[in-house]
Short mmCIF file of C-alpha atoms in Angstrom, two decimals:
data_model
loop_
_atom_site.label_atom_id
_atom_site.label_comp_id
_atom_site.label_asym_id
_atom_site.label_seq_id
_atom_site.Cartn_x
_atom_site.Cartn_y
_atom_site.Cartn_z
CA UNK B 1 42.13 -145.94 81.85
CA UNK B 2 42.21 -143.02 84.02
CA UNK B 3 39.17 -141.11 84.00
CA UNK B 4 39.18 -136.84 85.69
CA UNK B 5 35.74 -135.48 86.27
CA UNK B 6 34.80 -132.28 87.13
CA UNK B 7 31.99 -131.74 89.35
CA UNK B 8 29.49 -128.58 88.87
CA UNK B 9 27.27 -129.40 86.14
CA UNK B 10 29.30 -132.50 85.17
CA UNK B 11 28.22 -134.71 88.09
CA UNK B 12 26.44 -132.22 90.30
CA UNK B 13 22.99 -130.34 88.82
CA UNK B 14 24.66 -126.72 90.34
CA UNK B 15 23.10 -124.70 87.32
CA UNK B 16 19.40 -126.38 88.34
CA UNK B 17 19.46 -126.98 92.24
CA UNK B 18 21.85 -124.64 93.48
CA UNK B 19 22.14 -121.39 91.68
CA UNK B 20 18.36 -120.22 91.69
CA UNK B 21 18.82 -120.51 95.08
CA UNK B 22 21.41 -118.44 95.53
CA UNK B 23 20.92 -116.09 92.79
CA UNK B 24 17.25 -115.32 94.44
CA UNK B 25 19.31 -115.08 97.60
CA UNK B 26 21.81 -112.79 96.03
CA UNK B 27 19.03 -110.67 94.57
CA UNK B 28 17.69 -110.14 98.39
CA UNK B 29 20.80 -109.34 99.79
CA UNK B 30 21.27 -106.35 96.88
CA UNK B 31 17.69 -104.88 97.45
CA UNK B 32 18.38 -104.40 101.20
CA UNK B 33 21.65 -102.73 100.77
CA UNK B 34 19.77 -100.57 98.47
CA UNK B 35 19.81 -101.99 95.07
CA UNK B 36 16.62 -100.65 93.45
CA UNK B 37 14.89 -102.72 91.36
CA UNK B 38 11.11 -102.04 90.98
CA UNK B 39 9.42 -105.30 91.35
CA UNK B 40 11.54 -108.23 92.67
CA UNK B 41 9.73 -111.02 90.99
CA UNK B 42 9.76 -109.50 87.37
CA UNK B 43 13.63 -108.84 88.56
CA UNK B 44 14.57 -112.17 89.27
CA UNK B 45 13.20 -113.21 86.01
CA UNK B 46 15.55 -111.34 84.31
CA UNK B 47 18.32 -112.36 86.50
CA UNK B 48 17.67 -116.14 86.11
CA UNK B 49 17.29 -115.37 82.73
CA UNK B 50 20.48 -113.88 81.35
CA UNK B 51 22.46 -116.56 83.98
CA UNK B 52 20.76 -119.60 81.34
CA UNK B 53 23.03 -117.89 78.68
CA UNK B 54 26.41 -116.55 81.22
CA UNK B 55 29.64 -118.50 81.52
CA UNK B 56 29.53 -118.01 85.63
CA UNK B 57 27.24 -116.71 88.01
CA UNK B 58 29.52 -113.43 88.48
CA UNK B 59 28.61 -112.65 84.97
CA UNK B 60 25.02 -113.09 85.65
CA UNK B 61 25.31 -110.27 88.71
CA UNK B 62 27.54 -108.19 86.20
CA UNK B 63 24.98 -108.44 83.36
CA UNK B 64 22.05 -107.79 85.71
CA UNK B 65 23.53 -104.66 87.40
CA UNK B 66 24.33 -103.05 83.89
CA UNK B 67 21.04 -103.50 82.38
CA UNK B 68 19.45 -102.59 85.38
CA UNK B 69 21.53 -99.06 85.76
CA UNK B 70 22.79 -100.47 89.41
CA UNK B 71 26.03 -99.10 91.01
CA UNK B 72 28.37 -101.53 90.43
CA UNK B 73 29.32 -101.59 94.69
CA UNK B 74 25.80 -103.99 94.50
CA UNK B 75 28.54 -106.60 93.11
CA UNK B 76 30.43 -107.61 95.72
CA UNK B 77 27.11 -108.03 97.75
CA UNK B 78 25.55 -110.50 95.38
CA UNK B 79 28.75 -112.21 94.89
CA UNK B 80 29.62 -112.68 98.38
CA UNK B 81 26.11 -114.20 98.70
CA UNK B 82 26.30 -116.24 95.60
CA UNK B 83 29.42 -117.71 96.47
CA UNK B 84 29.05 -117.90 100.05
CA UNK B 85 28.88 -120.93 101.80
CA UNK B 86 26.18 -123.74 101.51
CA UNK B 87 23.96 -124.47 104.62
CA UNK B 88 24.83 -128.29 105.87
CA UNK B 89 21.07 -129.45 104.83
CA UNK B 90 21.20 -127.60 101.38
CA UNK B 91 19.85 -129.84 98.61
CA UNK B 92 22.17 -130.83 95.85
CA UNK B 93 21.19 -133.08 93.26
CA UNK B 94 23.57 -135.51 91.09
CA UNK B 95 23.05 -135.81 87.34
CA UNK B 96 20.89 -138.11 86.03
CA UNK B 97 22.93 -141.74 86.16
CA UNK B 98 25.61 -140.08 87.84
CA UNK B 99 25.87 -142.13 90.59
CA UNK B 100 25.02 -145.68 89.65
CA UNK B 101 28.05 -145.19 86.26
CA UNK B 102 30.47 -143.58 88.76
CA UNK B 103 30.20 -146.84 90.44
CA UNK B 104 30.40 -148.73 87.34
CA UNK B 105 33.42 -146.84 86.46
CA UNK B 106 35.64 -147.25 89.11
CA UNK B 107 35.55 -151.02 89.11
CA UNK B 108 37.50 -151.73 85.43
CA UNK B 109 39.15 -147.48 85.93
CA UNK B 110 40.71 -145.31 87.88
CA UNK B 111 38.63 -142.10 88.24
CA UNK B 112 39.81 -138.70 90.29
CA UNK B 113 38.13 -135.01 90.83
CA UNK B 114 39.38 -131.52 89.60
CA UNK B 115 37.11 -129.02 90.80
CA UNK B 116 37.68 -125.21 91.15
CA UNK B 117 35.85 -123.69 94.26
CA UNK B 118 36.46 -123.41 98.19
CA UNK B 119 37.80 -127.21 99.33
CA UNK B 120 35.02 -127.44 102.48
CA UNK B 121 32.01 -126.28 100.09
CA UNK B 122 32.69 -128.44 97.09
CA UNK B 123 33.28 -131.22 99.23
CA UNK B 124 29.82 -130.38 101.03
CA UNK B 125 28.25 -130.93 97.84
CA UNK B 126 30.07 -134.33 97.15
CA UNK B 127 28.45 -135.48 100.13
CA UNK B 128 24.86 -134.05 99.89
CA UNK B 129 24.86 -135.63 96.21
CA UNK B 130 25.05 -138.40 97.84
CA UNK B 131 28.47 -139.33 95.81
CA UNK B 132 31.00 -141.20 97.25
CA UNK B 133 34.53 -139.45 97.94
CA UNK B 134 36.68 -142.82 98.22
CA UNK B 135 35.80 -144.09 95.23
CA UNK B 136 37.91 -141.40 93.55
CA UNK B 137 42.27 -142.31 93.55
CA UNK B 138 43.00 -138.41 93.37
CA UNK B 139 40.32 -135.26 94.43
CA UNK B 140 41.98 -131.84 93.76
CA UNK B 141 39.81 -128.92 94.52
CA UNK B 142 41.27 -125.38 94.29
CA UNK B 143 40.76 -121.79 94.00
CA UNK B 144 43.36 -121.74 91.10
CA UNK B 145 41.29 -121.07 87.77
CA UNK B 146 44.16 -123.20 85.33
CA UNK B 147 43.32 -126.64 85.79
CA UNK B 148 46.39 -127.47 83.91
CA UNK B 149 48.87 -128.18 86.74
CA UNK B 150 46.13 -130.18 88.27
CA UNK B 151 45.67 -132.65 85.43
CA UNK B 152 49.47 -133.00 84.80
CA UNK B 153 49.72 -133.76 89.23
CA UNK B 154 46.97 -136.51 88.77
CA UNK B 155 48.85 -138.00 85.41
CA UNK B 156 52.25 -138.10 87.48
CA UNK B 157 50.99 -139.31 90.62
CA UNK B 158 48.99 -142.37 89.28
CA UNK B 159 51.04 -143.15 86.82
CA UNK B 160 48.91 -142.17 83.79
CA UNK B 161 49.88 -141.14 79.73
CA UNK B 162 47.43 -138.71 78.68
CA UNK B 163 46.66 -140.88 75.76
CA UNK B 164 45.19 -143.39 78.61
CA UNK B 165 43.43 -140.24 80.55
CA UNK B 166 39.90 -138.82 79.57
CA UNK B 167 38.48 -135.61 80.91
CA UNK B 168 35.33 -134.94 81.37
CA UNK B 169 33.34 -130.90 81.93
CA UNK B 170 31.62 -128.99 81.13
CA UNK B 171 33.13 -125.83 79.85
CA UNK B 172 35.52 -125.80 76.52
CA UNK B 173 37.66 -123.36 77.70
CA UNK B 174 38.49 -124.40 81.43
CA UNK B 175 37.68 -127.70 81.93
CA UNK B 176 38.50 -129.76 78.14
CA UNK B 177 41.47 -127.16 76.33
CA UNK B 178 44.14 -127.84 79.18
CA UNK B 179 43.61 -131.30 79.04
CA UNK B 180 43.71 -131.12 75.20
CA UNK B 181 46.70 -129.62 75.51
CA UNK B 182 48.59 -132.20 77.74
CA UNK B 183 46.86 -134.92 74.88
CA UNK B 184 44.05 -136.08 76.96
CA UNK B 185 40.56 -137.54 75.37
CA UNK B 186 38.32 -134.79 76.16
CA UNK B 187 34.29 -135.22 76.80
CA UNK B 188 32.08 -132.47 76.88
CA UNK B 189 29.26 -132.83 79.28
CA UNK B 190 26.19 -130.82 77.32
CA UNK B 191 24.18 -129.67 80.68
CA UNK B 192 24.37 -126.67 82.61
CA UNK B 193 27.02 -124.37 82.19
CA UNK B 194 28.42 -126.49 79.17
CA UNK B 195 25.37 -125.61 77.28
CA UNK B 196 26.37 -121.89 77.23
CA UNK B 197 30.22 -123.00 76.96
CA UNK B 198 28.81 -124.06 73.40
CA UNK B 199 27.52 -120.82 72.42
CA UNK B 200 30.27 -118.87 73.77
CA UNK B 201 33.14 -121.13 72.72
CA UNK B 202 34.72 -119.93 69.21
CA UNK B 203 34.57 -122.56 66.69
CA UNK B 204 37.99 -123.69 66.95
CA UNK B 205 37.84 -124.40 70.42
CA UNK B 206 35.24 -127.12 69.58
CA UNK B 207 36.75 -128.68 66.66
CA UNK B 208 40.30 -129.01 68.43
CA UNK B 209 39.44 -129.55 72.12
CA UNK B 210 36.22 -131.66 72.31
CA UNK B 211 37.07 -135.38 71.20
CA UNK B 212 33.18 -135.88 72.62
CA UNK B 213 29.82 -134.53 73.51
CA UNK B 214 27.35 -136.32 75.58
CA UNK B 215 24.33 -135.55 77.38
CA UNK B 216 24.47 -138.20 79.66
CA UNK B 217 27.37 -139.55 82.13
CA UNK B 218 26.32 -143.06 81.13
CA UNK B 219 27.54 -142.43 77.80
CA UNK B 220 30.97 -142.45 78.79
CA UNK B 221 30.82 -146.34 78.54
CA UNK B 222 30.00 -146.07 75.28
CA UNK B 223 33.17 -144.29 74.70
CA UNK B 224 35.59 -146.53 76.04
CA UNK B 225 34.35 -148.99 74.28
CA UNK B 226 34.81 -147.03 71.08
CA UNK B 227 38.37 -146.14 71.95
CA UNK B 228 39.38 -149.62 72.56
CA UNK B 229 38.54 -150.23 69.85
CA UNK B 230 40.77 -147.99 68.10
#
């Protein structure tokens, strides 16, 4: 069985350990270009608040500036800081189990790594996660939003049907529907990110796309043995 993660908030806590971080970071970098906000710790509440409910940090900023009346040129500020690069001793935390069933996994599996991102930062936070990058076949990262022609390079190259390939994220939309639509087994990892992916998903999405939910990635054992069974 092949077996495609992705990694922010499907192996990696990004929503808990990194993004506070950087969104109080963000917040900072807006105020001194101008950005007025009244008080900054009643701000940042509301900012860490509506990003527990947004699809991406970006929306977050965008949310944030239009409630708070702030000239949209504040974007590109807090964006560049949100998405700016990680310092080399910045904490990053794997999932709980993450590590010890990536292990198990890649003894009886293949497993490979589709993340979207900047190559040099998500592989930054492979390593301070303390996850091992060789135990993957295949690691794509890209800029590229459709993670399509990534899945379908990863089936080709290892030799995989998508009826033998499971795909595990996060969110519906960008992580689970393109596998769905090549006929991968689709798991959706209920933590971060994916937790808002399930409110903002339409129905359908769910119902077609997600074969699986779990909560944890040692559940994934659980179901392989329920497919072989099949």
């Amino acid at each position: 069985m092949l077996i495609i993660f992705d990694l922010d908030d499907t192996l990696i806590d990004t929503t808990g350990s990194i993004t506070p971080v950087k969104l109080e970071q963000s917040l900072t970098k807006m105020v001194e270009a101008g950005l007025q906000v009244g008080d900054f710790q009643e701000a940042l509440t509301i900012l860490k608040r509506l990003d527990t409910k947004a699809d991406s940090a970006s929306q977050t900023l965008l949310e944030f500036l239009e409630i708070t009346n702030g000239d949209k040129k504040y974007f590109d500020i807090g964006y560049a800081e949100v998405y700016g690069p990680l310092p080399q001793d910045f904490p990053v935390y794997p999932l709980d189990q993450a590590l010890d069933t990536l292990f198990e996994l890649s003894r009886e599996h293949q497993i490979a790594l589709v993340s979207m991102g900047k190559p040099d930062q998500q592989m930054l936070k492979l390593k301070s996660a303390g996850i091992d990058s060789t135990i993957f076949s295949k690691i794509i990262i890209s800029e590229d939003r459709d993670k399509k022609p990534h899945y379908k390079t990863i089936l080709e190259e290892l030799g995989f049907m998508p009826s033998q390939t499971l795909v595990c994220g996060d969110r519906v939309k960008r992580d689970l529907s393109p596998a769905k639509e090549l006929g991968c087994i689709t798991v959706h990892m209920q933590w971060g990110r994916g937790l808002s992916s399930l409110l903002t998903a339409l129905p359908h999405y769910i119902a077609q796309d997600v074969d699986y939910s779990v909560k944890k990635l040692s559940q994934i054992k659980d179901i392989l043995v329920t497919h072989d069974k099949q």
